Short mmCIF file of C-alpha atoms in Angstrom, two decimals:
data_model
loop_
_atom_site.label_atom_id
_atom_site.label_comp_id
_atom_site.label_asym_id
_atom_site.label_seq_id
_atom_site.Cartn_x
_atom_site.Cartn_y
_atom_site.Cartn_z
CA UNK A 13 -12.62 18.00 -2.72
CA UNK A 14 -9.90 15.79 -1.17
CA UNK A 15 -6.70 16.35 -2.11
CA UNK A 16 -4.48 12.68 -2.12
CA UNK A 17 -1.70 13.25 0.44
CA UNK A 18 2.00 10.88 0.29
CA UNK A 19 1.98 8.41 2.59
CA UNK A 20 5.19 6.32 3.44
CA UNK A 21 5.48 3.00 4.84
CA UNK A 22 9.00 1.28 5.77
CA UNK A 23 8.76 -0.37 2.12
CA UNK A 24 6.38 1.89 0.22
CA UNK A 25 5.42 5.44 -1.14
CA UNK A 26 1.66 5.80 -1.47
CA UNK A 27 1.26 8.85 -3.55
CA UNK A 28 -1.54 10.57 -6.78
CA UNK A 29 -1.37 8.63 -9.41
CA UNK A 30 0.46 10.26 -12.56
CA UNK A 31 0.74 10.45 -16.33
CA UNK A 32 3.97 9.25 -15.75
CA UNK A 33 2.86 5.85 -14.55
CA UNK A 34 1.35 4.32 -17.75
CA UNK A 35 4.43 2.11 -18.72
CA UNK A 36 4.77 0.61 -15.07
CA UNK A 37 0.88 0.35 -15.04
CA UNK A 38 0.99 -1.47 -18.33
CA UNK A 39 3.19 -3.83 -17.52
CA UNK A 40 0.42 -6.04 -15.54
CA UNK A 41 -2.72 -4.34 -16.69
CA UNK A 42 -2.41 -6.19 -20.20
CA UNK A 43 -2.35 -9.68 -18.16
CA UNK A 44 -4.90 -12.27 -18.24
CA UNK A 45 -4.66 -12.78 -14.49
CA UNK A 46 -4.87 -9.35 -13.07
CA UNK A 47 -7.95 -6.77 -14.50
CA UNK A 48 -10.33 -10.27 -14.93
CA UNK A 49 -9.55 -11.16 -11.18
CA UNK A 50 -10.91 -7.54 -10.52
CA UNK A 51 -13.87 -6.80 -13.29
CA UNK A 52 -12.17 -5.38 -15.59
CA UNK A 53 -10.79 -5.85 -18.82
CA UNK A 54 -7.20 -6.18 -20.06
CA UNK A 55 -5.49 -3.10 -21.33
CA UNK A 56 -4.92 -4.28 -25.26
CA UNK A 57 -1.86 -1.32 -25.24
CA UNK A 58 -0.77 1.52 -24.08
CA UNK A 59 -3.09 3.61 -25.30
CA UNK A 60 -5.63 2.14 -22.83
CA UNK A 61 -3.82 2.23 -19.60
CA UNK A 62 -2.80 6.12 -20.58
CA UNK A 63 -6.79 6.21 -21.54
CA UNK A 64 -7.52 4.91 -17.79
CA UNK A 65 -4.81 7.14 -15.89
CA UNK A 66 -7.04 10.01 -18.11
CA UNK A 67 -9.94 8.96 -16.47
CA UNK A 68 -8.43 8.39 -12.94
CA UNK A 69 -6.92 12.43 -12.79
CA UNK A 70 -10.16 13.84 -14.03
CA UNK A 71 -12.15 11.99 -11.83
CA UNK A 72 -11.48 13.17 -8.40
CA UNK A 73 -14.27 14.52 -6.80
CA UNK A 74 -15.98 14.23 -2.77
CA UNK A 75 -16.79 10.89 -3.69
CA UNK A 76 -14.22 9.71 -5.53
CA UNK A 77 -11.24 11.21 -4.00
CA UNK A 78 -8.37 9.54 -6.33
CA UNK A 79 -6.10 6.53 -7.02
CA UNK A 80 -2.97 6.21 -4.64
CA UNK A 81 0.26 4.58 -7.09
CA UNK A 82 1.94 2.23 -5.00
CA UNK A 83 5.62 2.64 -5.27
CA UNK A 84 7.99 -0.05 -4.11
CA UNK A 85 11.17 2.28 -2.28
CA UNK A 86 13.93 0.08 -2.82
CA UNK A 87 13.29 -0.33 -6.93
CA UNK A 88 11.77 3.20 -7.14
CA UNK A 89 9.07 1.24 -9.20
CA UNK A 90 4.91 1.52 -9.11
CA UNK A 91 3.54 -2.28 -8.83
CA UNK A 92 -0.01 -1.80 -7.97
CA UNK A 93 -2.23 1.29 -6.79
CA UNK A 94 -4.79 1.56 -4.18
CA UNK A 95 -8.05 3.37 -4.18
CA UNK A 96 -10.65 4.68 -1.82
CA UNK A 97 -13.87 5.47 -3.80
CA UNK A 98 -17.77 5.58 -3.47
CA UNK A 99 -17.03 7.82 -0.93
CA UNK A 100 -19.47 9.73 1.82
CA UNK A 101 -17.86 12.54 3.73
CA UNK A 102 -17.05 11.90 7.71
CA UNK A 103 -19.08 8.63 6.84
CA UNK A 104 -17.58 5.44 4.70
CA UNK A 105 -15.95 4.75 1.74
CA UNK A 106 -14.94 1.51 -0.40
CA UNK A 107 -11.47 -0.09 -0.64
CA UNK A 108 -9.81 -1.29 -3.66
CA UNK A 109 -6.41 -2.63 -5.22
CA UNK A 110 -4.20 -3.93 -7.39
CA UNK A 111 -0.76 -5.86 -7.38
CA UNK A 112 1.35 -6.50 -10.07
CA UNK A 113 1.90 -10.26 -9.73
CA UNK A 114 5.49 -10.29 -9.66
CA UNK A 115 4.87 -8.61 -6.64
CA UNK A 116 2.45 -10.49 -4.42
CA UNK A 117 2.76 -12.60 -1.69
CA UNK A 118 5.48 -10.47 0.01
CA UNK A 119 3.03 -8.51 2.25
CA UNK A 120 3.09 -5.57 0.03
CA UNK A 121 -0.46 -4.96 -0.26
CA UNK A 122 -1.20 -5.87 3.31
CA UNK A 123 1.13 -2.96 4.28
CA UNK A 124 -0.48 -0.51 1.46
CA UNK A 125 -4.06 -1.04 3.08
CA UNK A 126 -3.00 -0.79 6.55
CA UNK A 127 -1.62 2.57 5.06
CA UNK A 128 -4.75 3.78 4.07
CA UNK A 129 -6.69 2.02 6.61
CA UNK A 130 -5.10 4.67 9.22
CA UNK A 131 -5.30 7.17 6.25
CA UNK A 132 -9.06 7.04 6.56
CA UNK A 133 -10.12 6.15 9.80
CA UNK A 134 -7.42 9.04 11.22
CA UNK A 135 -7.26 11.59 8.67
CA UNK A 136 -10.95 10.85 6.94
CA UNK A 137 -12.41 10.43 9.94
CA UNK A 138 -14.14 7.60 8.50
CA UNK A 139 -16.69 4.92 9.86
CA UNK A 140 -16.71 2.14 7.48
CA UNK A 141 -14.44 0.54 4.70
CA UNK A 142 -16.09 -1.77 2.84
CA UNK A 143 -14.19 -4.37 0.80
CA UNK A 144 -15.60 -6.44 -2.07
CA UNK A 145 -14.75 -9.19 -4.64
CA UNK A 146 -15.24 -12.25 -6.77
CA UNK A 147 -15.35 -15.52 -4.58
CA UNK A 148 -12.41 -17.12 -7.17
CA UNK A 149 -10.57 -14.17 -6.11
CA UNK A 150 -8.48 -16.19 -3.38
CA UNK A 151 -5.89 -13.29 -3.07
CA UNK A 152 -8.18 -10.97 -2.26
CA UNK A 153 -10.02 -13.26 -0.10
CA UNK A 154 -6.79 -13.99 1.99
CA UNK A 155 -5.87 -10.17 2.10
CA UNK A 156 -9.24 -9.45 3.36
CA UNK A 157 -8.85 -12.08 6.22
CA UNK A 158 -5.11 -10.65 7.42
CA UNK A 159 -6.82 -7.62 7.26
CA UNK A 160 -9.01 -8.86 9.73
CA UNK A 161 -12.02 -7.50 7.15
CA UNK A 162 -15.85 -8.61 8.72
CA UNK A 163 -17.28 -11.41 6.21
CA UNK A 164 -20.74 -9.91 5.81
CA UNK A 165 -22.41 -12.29 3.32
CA UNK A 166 -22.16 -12.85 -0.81
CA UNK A 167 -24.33 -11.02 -2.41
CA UNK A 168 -25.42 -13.78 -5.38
CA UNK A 169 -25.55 -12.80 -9.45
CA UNK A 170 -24.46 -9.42 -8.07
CA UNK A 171 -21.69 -8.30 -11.00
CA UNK A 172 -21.82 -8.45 -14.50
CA UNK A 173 -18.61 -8.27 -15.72
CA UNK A 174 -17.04 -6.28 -18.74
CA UNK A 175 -17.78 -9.87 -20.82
CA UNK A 176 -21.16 -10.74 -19.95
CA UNK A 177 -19.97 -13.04 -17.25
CA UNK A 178 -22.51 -12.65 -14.26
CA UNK A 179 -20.43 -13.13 -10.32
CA UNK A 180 -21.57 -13.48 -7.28
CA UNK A 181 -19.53 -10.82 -5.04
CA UNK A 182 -18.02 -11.25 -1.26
CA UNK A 183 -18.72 -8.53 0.59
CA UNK A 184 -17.19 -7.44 3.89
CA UNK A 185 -16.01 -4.56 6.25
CA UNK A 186 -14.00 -3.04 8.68
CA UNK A 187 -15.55 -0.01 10.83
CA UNK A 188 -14.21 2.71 13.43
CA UNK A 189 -15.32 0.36 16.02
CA UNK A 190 -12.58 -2.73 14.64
CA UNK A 191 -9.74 -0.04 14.27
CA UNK A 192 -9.79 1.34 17.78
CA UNK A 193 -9.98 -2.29 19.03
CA UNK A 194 -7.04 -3.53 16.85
CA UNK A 195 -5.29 -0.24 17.66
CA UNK A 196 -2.83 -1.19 19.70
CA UNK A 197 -1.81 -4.65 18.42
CA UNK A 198 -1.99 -3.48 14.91
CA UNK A 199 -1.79 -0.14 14.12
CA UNK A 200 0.32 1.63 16.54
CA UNK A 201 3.56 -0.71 15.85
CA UNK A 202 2.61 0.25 12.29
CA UNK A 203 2.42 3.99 12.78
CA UNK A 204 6.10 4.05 13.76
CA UNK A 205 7.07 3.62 10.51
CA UNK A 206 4.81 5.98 8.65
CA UNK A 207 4.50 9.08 7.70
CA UNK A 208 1.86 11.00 5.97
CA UNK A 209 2.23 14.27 3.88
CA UNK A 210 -0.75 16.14 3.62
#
């Protein structure tokens, strides 16, 4: 089983999530405009997003490795977390996220994938992130183009959603192949600011 390393950035600590979490978690996961954006539903209190973090530590397993918390540095504060699930050893794996929306639009996710971008490809030894979402999901749509993600097609009525609601989902990836060519433009400026603690 994989064990979740920390991973710093020049603005964030990628680390496990904790018990610990739950109040910061809360604080967007009860909004209208966050868990619907992603397929899930709003936490109604507490009680759920402690009942999720539950879930998310027993969980871990080869495929499902864990869920990073994202912690803003200067505010000492958790606004999203990041995951990489539906994992296949030394093969590929699936990206997801989420940003509290105080926090978005100031490049803080972009820098949390890139994180785990080199996290997998270098560490994982992986050979394919896939990234998925809702095609109203403009924020993720934008991420996944700065991210220079491959559009690879919409997959129609693909997701029923925790209400009933049927969505068609955007799929797209990024492989080995698109890291080593981005390397040097991308991802070695990048690596001078991080550090990983396995």
């Amino acid at each position: 089983m994989i064990r979740l390393p920390n991973i710093e950035t020049k603005r964030l600590l990628l680390r496990p999530l904790k018990r610990s979490d739950a109040k910061a978690m809360y604080d967007y996961a009860w909004r209208d405009d966050v868990g619907p954006r992603a397929g899930w539903a709003p936490h109604q209190s507490l009680k759920d997003t402690k009942q999720y973090i539950e879930y998310a530590l027993a969980k871990p397993s080869r495929n499902q490795p864990g869920v990073f918390a994202v912690i803003l540095k200067s505010e000492n504060r958790l606004i999203g977390t990041m995951e990489l699930h539906s994992m296949v050893d030394d093969y590929k794996a699936a990206i997801g996220m989420v940003c509290h929306p105080a926090y978005q639009q100031k490049g803080y996710m972009y820098e949390a994938s890139l994180a785990t971008l080199v996290y997998a490809f270098e560490y994982l030894k992986l050979k394919r992130i896939s990234y998925s979402h809702f095609p109203s999901n403009t924020a993720s749509k934008k991420l996944r183009e700065k991210l220079r993600f491959t559009y690879e097609g919409t997959l129609r009525n693909y997701h029923k959603r925790y209400d009933g609601i049927i969505f068609d989902f955007v799929m797209s990836s990024f492989t080995s192949d698109d890291y080593n060519d981005q390397y040097e433009e991308i991802f070695r400026p990048f690596k001078d600011s991080l550090f990983v603690k396995m």
